[in-house]
């Protein structure tokens, strides 16, 4: 079990687990002749709504679309400010911009990497209309505090649940606490449909608005228009988008969701094993899941402080890659991104905790596809790289 053995295949970050059921369903869907939005999307929506314990869900092309349509359905637009975290994928911030609103960042709590409610409070202005917390890595945000703030200031609360399909907070499921919950089924996420997203909403009217906006602003979708169940008429009631999920994508999702609990148990095991492997090493492991919460274990992020580890984050990534292990970065602080700096004038010192975390964080590859052999390969490579920091191991590379 020598981690530097190059005969071992490269471990790709975020490898999805696609089973025979998914493959068979996709083939059946292709043979059915209905590959656009149709009955399989309906089934997937019902299954997802049941999983979340809500009356309905709207399947979309992506979580990016889910975030944008949630903002639009809530009436957020030009002149409004939306508060979110700097430690997120750019899609969260871009959705706010595409809604015509102004993104405003509040810093994170370093221990959880989630939005700090006190920082959110400081950023609230008379123009603030909405708040988008991200359950980072699958760890639930401080929802009690964020919900109280939203109520107090009448903000629309949109949960970015891209990492958080399985996440729970004191018995409440991620996505059901805010006004909207937005999910991603991108290939690296815990449940995938290749590309895909889902919206759930507290208000039935909001969910209907999302459905209409996802179908060009038409009040009835093609499945009903062209099939035997509906009338051929529709009305365009908004300038909408083309953001629907297809039956081909839902074919994958139906069977992915059926395995979500088994995969979660596997993820938890791997996550805890990685944590064990870091014991005694000069890095910061992710905190254990808080009491009365369920972590989705989407990402395992450790922090590497060069002054303690003797190696910086980028060097760690490079050396892991040489050992055949693909790590990733989630994320550089949004205050470091050139476009946002130019347009919004964001500066590094705006969110110091996110800045530091973004420069030190690295995500180990974590897939329920891994057997014991892969898990031990990753754990042992981490130890090899960190126990022989800067210089000591360079002869071997
Ligand atoms: C992946 C991701 C998104 C975007 O999801 P897509 O389905 O790729 O559009 C949004 N927010 C976060 C936090 C993500 O990780």
GROMACS .gro file of C-alpha atoms and ligand atoms in nm:
model
  412
    1UNK     CA    1   0.000   0.000   0.000
    2UNK     CA    2   0.267   0.251  -0.107
    3UNK     CA    3   0.080   0.571  -0.194
    4UNK     CA    4   0.350   0.670  -0.442
    5UNK     CA    5   0.288   0.357  -0.644
    6UNK     CA    6   0.198   0.501  -0.984
    7UNK     CA    7   0.035   0.179  -1.095
    8UNK     CA    8  -0.266   0.295  -0.890
    9UNK     CA    9  -0.520   0.490  -1.098
   10UNK     CA   10  -0.553   0.864  -1.038
   11UNK     CA   11  -0.831   0.933  -0.787
   12UNK     CA   12  -1.048   1.193  -0.955
   13UNK     CA   13  -1.208   1.446  -0.722
   14UNK     CA   14  -1.585   1.410  -0.682
   15UNK     CA   15  -1.634   1.090  -0.877
   16UNK     CA   16  -2.006   1.006  -0.899
   17UNK     CA   17  -2.144   0.658  -0.836
   18UNK     CA   18  -2.363   0.557  -1.130
   19UNK     CA   19  -2.535   0.221  -1.082
   20UNK     CA   20  -2.696  -0.023  -1.321
   21UNK     CA   21  -3.043   0.107  -1.226
   22UNK     CA   22  -2.956   0.454  -1.351
   23UNK     CA   23  -2.817   0.310  -1.675
   24UNK     CA   24  -3.123   0.091  -1.734
   25UNK     CA   25  -3.360   0.382  -1.666
   26UNK     CA   26  -3.177   0.612  -1.909
   27UNK     CA   27  -3.195   0.344  -2.178
   28UNK     CA   28  -3.564   0.289  -2.111
   29UNK     CA   29  -3.623   0.664  -2.127
   30UNK     CA   30  -3.443   0.685  -2.463
   31UNK     CA   31  -3.651   0.394  -2.597
   32UNK     CA   32  -3.972   0.556  -2.471
   33UNK     CA   33  -3.928   0.841  -2.717
   34UNK     CA   34  -3.993   1.101  -2.445
   35UNK     CA   35  -3.656   1.250  -2.355
   36UNK     CA   36  -3.760   1.606  -2.268
   37UNK     CA   37  -3.949   1.709  -1.956
   38UNK     CA   38  -4.213   1.445  -1.888
   39UNK     CA   39  -4.328   1.171  -1.652
   40UNK     CA   40  -3.983   1.085  -1.517
   41UNK     CA   41  -3.927   1.445  -1.406
   42UNK     CA   42  -4.266   1.427  -1.235
   43UNK     CA   43  -4.165   1.108  -1.056
   44UNK     CA   44  -3.832   1.257  -0.946
   45UNK     CA   45  -4.005   1.571  -0.815
   46UNK     CA   46  -4.253   1.364  -0.613
   47UNK     CA   47  -3.977   1.145  -0.476
   48UNK     CA   48  -3.766   1.447  -0.377
   49UNK     CA   49  -4.064   1.623  -0.216
   50UNK     CA   50  -4.137   1.306  -0.015
   51UNK     CA   51  -3.771   1.284   0.091
   52UNK     CA   52  -3.795   1.643   0.220
   53UNK     CA   53  -4.145   1.600   0.363
   54UNK     CA   54  -4.291   1.887   0.159
   55UNK     CA   55  -4.591   1.896  -0.076
   56UNK     CA   56  -4.401   1.973  -0.396
   57UNK     CA   57  -4.070   2.038  -0.569
   58UNK     CA   58  -3.968   2.189  -0.904
   59UNK     CA   59  -3.689   2.015  -1.095
   60UNK     CA   60  -3.466   2.249  -1.293
   61UNK     CA   61  -3.158   2.241  -1.509
   62UNK     CA   62  -2.922   2.346  -1.227
   63UNK     CA   63  -2.892   2.494  -0.881
   64UNK     CA   64  -2.774   2.813  -1.049
   65UNK     CA   65  -3.118   2.829  -1.216
   66UNK     CA   66  -3.286   2.738  -0.885
   67UNK     CA   67  -3.120   3.031  -0.706
   68UNK     CA   68  -3.201   3.279  -0.981
   69UNK     CA   69  -3.565   3.171  -1.013
   70UNK     CA   70  -3.613   3.176  -0.635
   71UNK     CA   71  -3.492   3.535  -0.627
   72UNK     CA   72  -3.715   3.626  -0.921
   73UNK     CA   73  -4.017   3.446  -0.775
   74UNK     CA   74  -3.967   3.642  -0.451
   75UNK     CA   75  -3.965   3.965  -0.653
   76UNK     CA   76  -3.601   4.050  -0.580
   77UNK     CA   77  -3.458   4.279  -0.846
   78UNK     CA   78  -3.285   4.609  -0.924
   79UNK     CA   79  -3.230   4.833  -0.623
   80UNK     CA   80  -3.232   4.539  -0.380
   81UNK     CA   81  -2.940   4.402  -0.183
   82UNK     CA   82  -2.894   4.032  -0.111
   83UNK     CA   83  -2.658   3.914   0.161
   84UNK     CA   84  -2.457   3.596   0.114
   85UNK     CA   85  -2.129   3.432   0.211
   86UNK     CA   86  -1.792   3.492   0.045
   87UNK     CA   87  -1.709   3.122   0.092
   88UNK     CA   88  -1.927   2.982  -0.184
   89UNK     CA   89  -1.925   2.879  -0.544
   90UNK     CA   90  -1.953   3.178  -0.778
   91UNK     CA   91  -2.300   3.056  -0.887
   92UNK     CA   92  -2.452   3.188  -0.564
   93UNK     CA   93  -2.323   3.539  -0.627
   94UNK     CA   94  -2.388   3.531  -1.002
   95UNK     CA   95  -2.755   3.442  -0.940
   96UNK     CA   96  -2.794   3.760  -0.734
   97UNK     CA   97  -2.631   3.965  -1.011
   98UNK     CA   98  -2.851   3.805  -1.281
   99UNK     CA   99  -3.160   3.888  -1.074
  100UNK     CA  100  -3.048   4.250  -1.109
  101UNK     CA  101  -2.974   4.289  -0.738
  102UNK     CA  102  -2.656   4.381  -0.554
  103UNK     CA  103  -2.466   4.103  -0.374
  104UNK     CA  104  -2.343   4.196  -0.026
  105UNK     CA  105  -2.100   3.974   0.162
  106UNK     CA  106  -2.099   3.893   0.534
  107UNK     CA  107  -1.804   3.706   0.683
  108UNK     CA  108  -1.802   3.344   0.802
  109UNK     CA  109  -1.751   3.178   1.139
  110UNK     CA  110  -1.414   3.006   1.097
  111UNK     CA  111  -1.505   2.692   1.292
  112UNK     CA  112  -1.811   2.613   1.078
  113UNK     CA  113  -1.713   2.797   0.758
  114UNK     CA  114  -2.076   2.912   0.751
  115UNK     CA  115  -2.222   3.265   0.758
  116UNK     CA  116  -2.175   3.438   1.091
  117UNK     CA  117  -2.519   3.573   1.199
  118UNK     CA  118  -2.355   3.867   1.378
  119UNK     CA  119  -2.174   3.962   1.057
  120UNK     CA  120  -2.501   3.931   0.863
  121UNK     CA  121  -2.669   4.166   1.106
  122UNK     CA  122  -2.396   4.426   1.052
  123UNK     CA  123  -2.449   4.416   0.674
  124UNK     CA  124  -2.828   4.464   0.679
  125UNK     CA  125  -2.935   4.796   0.524
  126UNK     CA  126  -3.275   4.945   0.436
  127UNK     CA  127  -3.228   4.795   0.086
  128UNK     CA  128  -3.163   4.438   0.201
  129UNK     CA  129  -3.434   4.214   0.058
  130UNK     CA  130  -3.297   3.861   0.082
  131UNK     CA  131  -3.042   3.640   0.253
  132UNK     CA  132  -2.875   3.336   0.094
  133UNK     CA  133  -2.690   3.115   0.344
  134UNK     CA  134  -2.492   2.819   0.208
  135UNK     CA  135  -2.478   2.502   0.419
  136UNK     CA  136  -2.107   2.477   0.352
  137UNK     CA  137  -1.969   2.124   0.294
  138UNK     CA  138  -2.305   1.993   0.419
  139UNK     CA  139  -2.284   2.145   0.768
  140UNK     CA  140  -2.606   2.328   0.860
  141UNK     CA  141  -2.588   2.706   0.907
  142UNK     CA  142  -2.700   2.873   1.230
  143UNK     CA  143  -3.057   2.865   1.101
  144UNK     CA  144  -3.233   2.972   1.422
  145UNK     CA  145  -3.040   3.299   1.421
  146UNK     CA  146  -3.069   3.351   1.045
  147UNK     CA  147  -3.443   3.280   1.050
  148UNK     CA  148  -3.489   3.527   1.337
  149UNK     CA  149  -3.294   3.793   1.145
  150UNK     CA  150  -3.501   3.729   0.833
  151UNK     CA  151  -3.825   3.764   1.026
  152UNK     CA  152  -3.709   4.077   1.205
  153UNK     CA  153  -3.605   4.250   0.880
  154UNK     CA  154  -3.860   4.086   0.648
  155UNK     CA  155  -3.595   3.925   0.431
  156UNK     CA  156  -3.661   3.640   0.190
  157UNK     CA  157  -3.450   3.349   0.312
  158UNK     CA  158  -3.311   3.127   0.035
  159UNK     CA  159  -3.108   2.826   0.147
  160UNK     CA  160  -2.832   2.728  -0.096
  161UNK     CA  161  -2.843   2.353  -0.033
  162UNK     CA  162  -2.603   2.255  -0.312
  163UNK     CA  163  -2.394   2.066  -0.051
  164UNK     CA  164  -2.686   1.976   0.171
  165UNK     CA  165  -2.930   1.717   0.032
  166UNK     CA  166  -2.909   1.513   0.354
  167UNK     CA  167  -2.846   1.799   0.598
  168UNK     CA  168  -3.071   1.848   0.902
  169UNK     CA  169  -3.080   2.093   1.187
  170UNK     CA  170  -3.268   1.994   1.503
  171UNK     CA  171  -3.498   1.765   1.307
  172UNK     CA  172  -3.566   2.017   1.031
  173UNK     CA  173  -3.440   1.933   0.686
  174UNK     CA  174  -3.218   2.169   0.486
  175UNK     CA  175  -3.426   2.365   0.238
  176UNK     CA  176  -3.744   2.352   0.448
  177UNK     CA  177  -3.643   2.623   0.698
  178UNK     CA  178  -3.615   2.917   0.460
  179UNK     CA  179  -3.867   3.048   0.208
  180UNK     CA  180  -3.683   2.855  -0.064
  181UNK     CA  181  -3.440   2.563  -0.071
  182UNK     CA  182  -3.216   2.523  -0.378
  183UNK     CA  183  -3.036   2.196  -0.459
  184UNK     CA  184  -2.772   2.093  -0.712
  185UNK     CA  185  -2.734   1.760  -0.889
  186UNK     CA  186  -2.406   1.844  -1.061
  187UNK     CA  187  -2.176   1.538  -1.108
  188UNK     CA  188  -1.968   1.602  -0.795
  189UNK     CA  189  -2.268   1.658  -0.562
  190UNK     CA  190  -2.408   1.392  -0.327
  191UNK     CA  191  -2.696   1.319  -0.565
  192UNK     CA  192  -2.638   1.372  -0.937
  193UNK     CA  193  -2.843   1.386  -1.256
  194UNK     CA  194  -2.537   1.499  -1.463
  195UNK     CA  195  -2.668   1.856  -1.459
  196UNK     CA  196  -2.972   1.933  -1.252
  197UNK     CA  197  -3.127   2.130  -0.971
  198UNK     CA  198  -3.437   2.145  -0.754
  199UNK     CA  199  -3.639   2.411  -0.574
  200UNK     CA  200  -3.866   2.360  -0.277
  201UNK     CA  201  -4.059   2.652  -0.129
  202UNK     CA  202  -4.268   2.729   0.179
  203UNK     CA  203  -4.537   2.898  -0.030
  204UNK     CA  204  -4.721   2.705  -0.302
  205UNK     CA  205  -4.747   3.030  -0.501
  206UNK     CA  206  -4.371   3.073  -0.496
  207UNK     CA  207  -4.324   2.719  -0.625
  208UNK     CA  208  -4.576   2.781  -0.904
  209UNK     CA  209  -4.393   3.101  -0.997
  210UNK     CA  210  -4.065   2.907  -1.019
  211UNK     CA  211  -4.228   2.645  -1.246
  212UNK     CA  212  -4.369   2.913  -1.477
  213UNK     CA  213  -4.040   3.107  -1.491
  214UNK     CA  214  -3.855   2.783  -1.575
  215UNK     CA  215  -4.084   2.722  -1.875
  216UNK     CA  216  -4.046   3.052  -2.066
  217UNK     CA  217  -4.313   3.211  -1.846
  218UNK     CA  218  -4.580   2.978  -1.984
  219UNK     CA  219  -4.859   2.862  -1.757
  220UNK     CA  220  -4.855   2.505  -1.884
  221UNK     CA  221  -4.555   2.294  -1.976
  222UNK     CA  222  -4.494   2.091  -2.292
  223UNK     CA  223  -4.557   1.758  -2.122
  224UNK     CA  224  -4.917   1.859  -2.057
  225UNK     CA  225  -4.953   2.047  -2.389
  226UNK     CA  226  -4.842   1.764  -2.614
  227UNK     CA  227  -4.968   1.462  -2.420
  228UNK     CA  228  -5.314   1.324  -2.369
  229UNK     CA  229  -5.368   1.479  -2.025
  230UNK     CA  230  -5.383   1.851  -2.103
  231UNK     CA  231  -5.532   2.110  -2.335
  232UNK     CA  232  -5.311   2.253  -2.613
  233UNK     CA  233  -5.347   2.609  -2.487
  234UNK     CA  234  -5.111   2.809  -2.271
  235UNK     CA  235  -5.058   3.170  -2.179
  236UNK     CA  236  -4.727   3.355  -2.150
  237UNK     CA  237  -4.750   3.546  -1.824
  238UNK     CA  238  -4.382   3.642  -1.775
  239UNK     CA  239  -4.059   3.664  -1.973
  240UNK     CA  240  -3.926   3.336  -1.840
  241UNK     CA  241  -3.627   3.114  -1.897
  242UNK     CA  242  -3.557   2.767  -2.039
  243UNK     CA  243  -3.448   2.599  -1.718
  244UNK     CA  244  -3.641   2.272  -1.700
  245UNK     CA  245  -3.490   1.936  -1.615
  246UNK     CA  246  -3.525   1.660  -1.878
  247UNK     CA  247  -3.651   1.303  -1.837
  248UNK     CA  248  -3.304   1.176  -1.929
  249UNK     CA  249  -3.161   1.361  -1.629
  250UNK     CA  250  -3.446   1.259  -1.399
  251UNK     CA  251  -3.386   0.893  -1.501
  252UNK     CA  252  -3.050   0.917  -1.325
  253UNK     CA  253  -3.187   1.115  -1.030
  254UNK     CA  254  -3.467   0.871  -0.943
  255UNK     CA  255  -3.216   0.594  -0.870
  256UNK     CA  256  -2.956   0.825  -0.716
  257UNK     CA  257  -3.208   0.945  -0.462
  258UNK     CA  258  -3.313   0.590  -0.381
  259UNK     CA  259  -2.953   0.524  -0.268
  260UNK     CA  260  -2.897   0.852  -0.084
  261UNK     CA  261  -2.906   0.703   0.268
  262UNK     CA  262  -2.669   0.418   0.191
  263UNK     CA  263  -2.428   0.660   0.023
  264UNK     CA  264  -2.453   0.899   0.317
  265UNK     CA  265  -2.349   0.625   0.563
  266UNK     CA  266  -2.050   0.553   0.342
  267UNK     CA  267  -1.962   0.924   0.325
  268UNK     CA  268  -1.981   0.954   0.703
  269UNK     CA  269  -1.744   0.659   0.746
  270UNK     CA  270  -1.490   0.804   0.502
  271UNK     CA  271  -1.517   1.152   0.655
  272UNK     CA  272  -1.452   1.018   1.006
  273UNK     CA  273  -1.165   0.801   0.883
  274UNK     CA  274  -0.998   1.103   0.719
  275UNK     CA  275  -1.037   1.294   1.042
  276UNK     CA  276  -0.867   1.012   1.231
  277UNK     CA  277  -0.582   1.011   0.979
  278UNK     CA  278  -0.514   1.379   1.055
  279UNK     CA  279  -0.469   1.319   1.427
  280UNK     CA  280  -0.138   1.461   1.545
  281UNK     CA  281  -0.065   1.636   1.213
  282UNK     CA  282  -0.003   2.014   1.211
  283UNK     CA  283  -0.325   2.099   1.024
  284UNK     CA  284  -0.682   2.187   1.128
  285UNK     CA  285  -0.939   1.912   1.061
  286UNK     CA  286  -1.305   2.001   1.004
  287UNK     CA  287  -1.503   2.022   1.329
  288UNK     CA  288  -1.727   1.727   1.411
  289UNK     CA  289  -2.096   1.768   1.329
  290UNK     CA  290  -2.272   1.979   1.595
  291UNK     CA  291  -2.520   1.822   1.838
  292UNK     CA  292  -2.870   1.767   1.700
  293UNK     CA  293  -2.757   1.824   1.344
  294UNK     CA  294  -2.695   1.604   1.047
  295UNK     CA  295  -2.393   1.688   0.833
  296UNK     CA  296  -2.422   1.581   0.468
  297UNK     CA  297  -2.046   1.506   0.454
  298UNK     CA  298  -2.035   1.650   0.104
  299UNK     CA  299  -1.682   1.784   0.150
  300UNK     CA  300  -1.394   1.709   0.383
  301UNK     CA  301  -1.203   2.038   0.414
  302UNK     CA  302  -0.886   2.071   0.618
  303UNK     CA  303  -0.693   2.393   0.675
  304UNK     CA  304  -0.322   2.416   0.608
  305UNK     CA  305  -0.140   2.703   0.773
  306UNK     CA  306   0.206   2.719   0.618
  307UNK     CA  307   0.361   2.848   0.941
  308UNK     CA  308   0.253   2.532   1.123
  309UNK     CA  309   0.259   2.271   0.849
  310UNK     CA  310   0.583   2.383   0.682
  311UNK     CA  311   0.406   2.353   0.348
  312UNK     CA  312   0.147   2.579   0.191
  313UNK     CA  313  -0.190   2.472   0.056
  314UNK     CA  314  -0.092   2.485  -0.310
  315UNK     CA  315   0.223   2.281  -0.250
  316UNK     CA  316   0.009   2.026  -0.061
  317UNK     CA  317  -0.226   2.003  -0.361
  318UNK     CA  318   0.064   1.959  -0.601
  319UNK     CA  319   0.223   1.683  -0.394
  320UNK     CA  320  -0.108   1.500  -0.350
  321UNK     CA  321  -0.152   1.514  -0.728
  322UNK     CA  322   0.192   1.356  -0.773
  323UNK     CA  323   0.074   1.075  -0.548
  324UNK     CA  324  -0.222   1.025  -0.778
  325UNK     CA  325  -0.484   1.198  -0.565
  326UNK     CA  326  -0.705   1.477  -0.693
  327UNK     CA  327  -0.792   1.733  -0.425
  328UNK     CA  328  -0.991   2.053  -0.478
  329UNK     CA  329  -1.039   2.400  -0.332
  330UNK     CA  330  -1.376   2.510  -0.188
  331UNK     CA  331  -1.342   2.808  -0.223
  332UNK     CA  332  -1.125   3.112  -0.259
  333UNK     CA  333  -1.306   3.397  -0.088
  334UNK     CA  334  -1.526   3.582  -0.339
  335UNK     CA  335  -1.339   3.897  -0.233
  336UNK     CA  336  -1.038   3.757  -0.426
  337UNK     CA  337  -1.218   3.722  -0.759
  338UNK     CA  338  -1.119   3.987  -1.013
  339UNK     CA  339  -1.464   4.048  -1.162
  340UNK     CA  340  -1.633   4.113  -0.828
  341UNK     CA  341  -1.344   4.329  -0.709
  342UNK     CA  342  -1.373   4.541  -1.019
  343UNK     CA  343  -1.752   4.573  -1.022
  344UNK     CA  344  -1.831   4.585  -0.648
  345UNK     CA  345  -1.504   4.719  -0.512
  346UNK     CA  346  -1.465   4.422  -0.275
  347UNK     CA  347  -1.136   4.416  -0.088
  348UNK     CA  348  -0.950   4.135   0.088
  349UNK     CA  349  -0.996   4.293   0.428
  350UNK     CA  350  -1.377   4.297   0.389
  351UNK     CA  351  -1.409   3.937   0.509
  352UNK     CA  352  -1.085   3.838   0.684
  353UNK     CA  353  -1.207   3.498   0.806
  354UNK     CA  354  -1.322   3.389   0.460
  355UNK     CA  355  -0.999   3.521   0.312
  356UNK     CA  356  -0.782   3.313   0.546
  357UNK     CA  357  -1.000   3.004   0.513
  358UNK     CA  358  -1.004   3.037   0.134
  359UNK     CA  359  -0.626   3.048   0.126
  360UNK     CA  360  -0.576   2.751   0.360
  361UNK     CA  361  -0.857   2.512   0.272
  362UNK     CA  362  -0.822   2.194   0.073
  363UNK     CA  363  -1.085   1.928   0.008
  364UNK     CA  364  -0.984   1.562   0.006
  365UNK     CA  365  -1.158   1.344  -0.252
  366UNK     CA  366  -1.455   1.169  -0.091
  367UNK     CA  367  -1.683   0.939  -0.286
  368UNK     CA  368  -1.909   0.655  -0.171
  369UNK     CA  369  -1.754   0.469  -0.465
  370UNK     CA  370  -1.432   0.434  -0.265
  371UNK     CA  371  -1.348   0.101  -0.113
  372UNK     CA  372  -1.116   0.061   0.185
  373UNK     CA  373  -0.820   0.060  -0.052
  374UNK     CA  374  -0.895   0.410  -0.188
  375UNK     CA  375  -0.970   0.550   0.157
  376UNK     CA  376  -0.640   0.423   0.293
  377UNK     CA  377  -0.456   0.554  -0.012
  378UNK     CA  378  -0.588   0.906   0.053
  379UNK     CA  379  -0.527   0.888   0.430
  380UNK     CA  380  -0.174   0.759   0.384
  381UNK     CA  381  -0.090   1.017   0.113
  382UNK     CA  382  -0.202   1.299   0.345
  383UNK     CA  383   0.027   1.169   0.618
  384UNK     CA  384   0.317   1.121   0.377
  385UNK     CA  385   0.289   1.478   0.245
  386UNK     CA  386   0.245   1.638   0.587
  387UNK     CA  387   0.505   1.435   0.771
  388UNK     CA  388   0.769   1.520   0.511
  389UNK     CA  389   0.697   1.886   0.450
  390UNK     CA  390   0.885   2.137   0.235
  391UNK     CA  391   1.214   2.008   0.107
  392UNK     CA  392   1.226   1.686   0.307
  393UNK     CA  393   1.032   1.491   0.048
  394UNK     CA  394   1.130   1.679  -0.266
  395UNK     CA  395   1.388   1.420  -0.368
  396UNK     CA  396   1.108   1.165  -0.397
  397UNK     CA  397   0.905   1.392  -0.623
  398LIG     C1  398  -2.255   2.349  -0.713
  398LIG     C2  399  -2.300   2.470  -0.643
  398LIG     C3  400  -2.392   2.560  -0.697
  398LIG     C4  401  -2.437   2.552  -0.839
  398LIG     O1  402  -2.494   2.432  -0.873
  398LIG     P1  403  -2.518   2.397  -1.028
  398LIG     O2  404  -2.617   2.286  -1.021
  398LIG     O3  405  -2.386   2.357  -1.083
  398LIG     O4  406  -2.571   2.517  -1.094
  398LIG     C5  407  -2.438   2.664  -0.620
  398LIG     N1  408  -2.395   2.682  -0.494
  398LIG     C6  409  -2.303   2.600  -0.439
  398LIG     C7  410  -2.262   2.624  -0.297
  398LIG     C8  411  -2.251   2.492  -0.511
  398LIG     O5  412  -2.160   2.413  -0.456
   0.00000   0.00000   0.00000
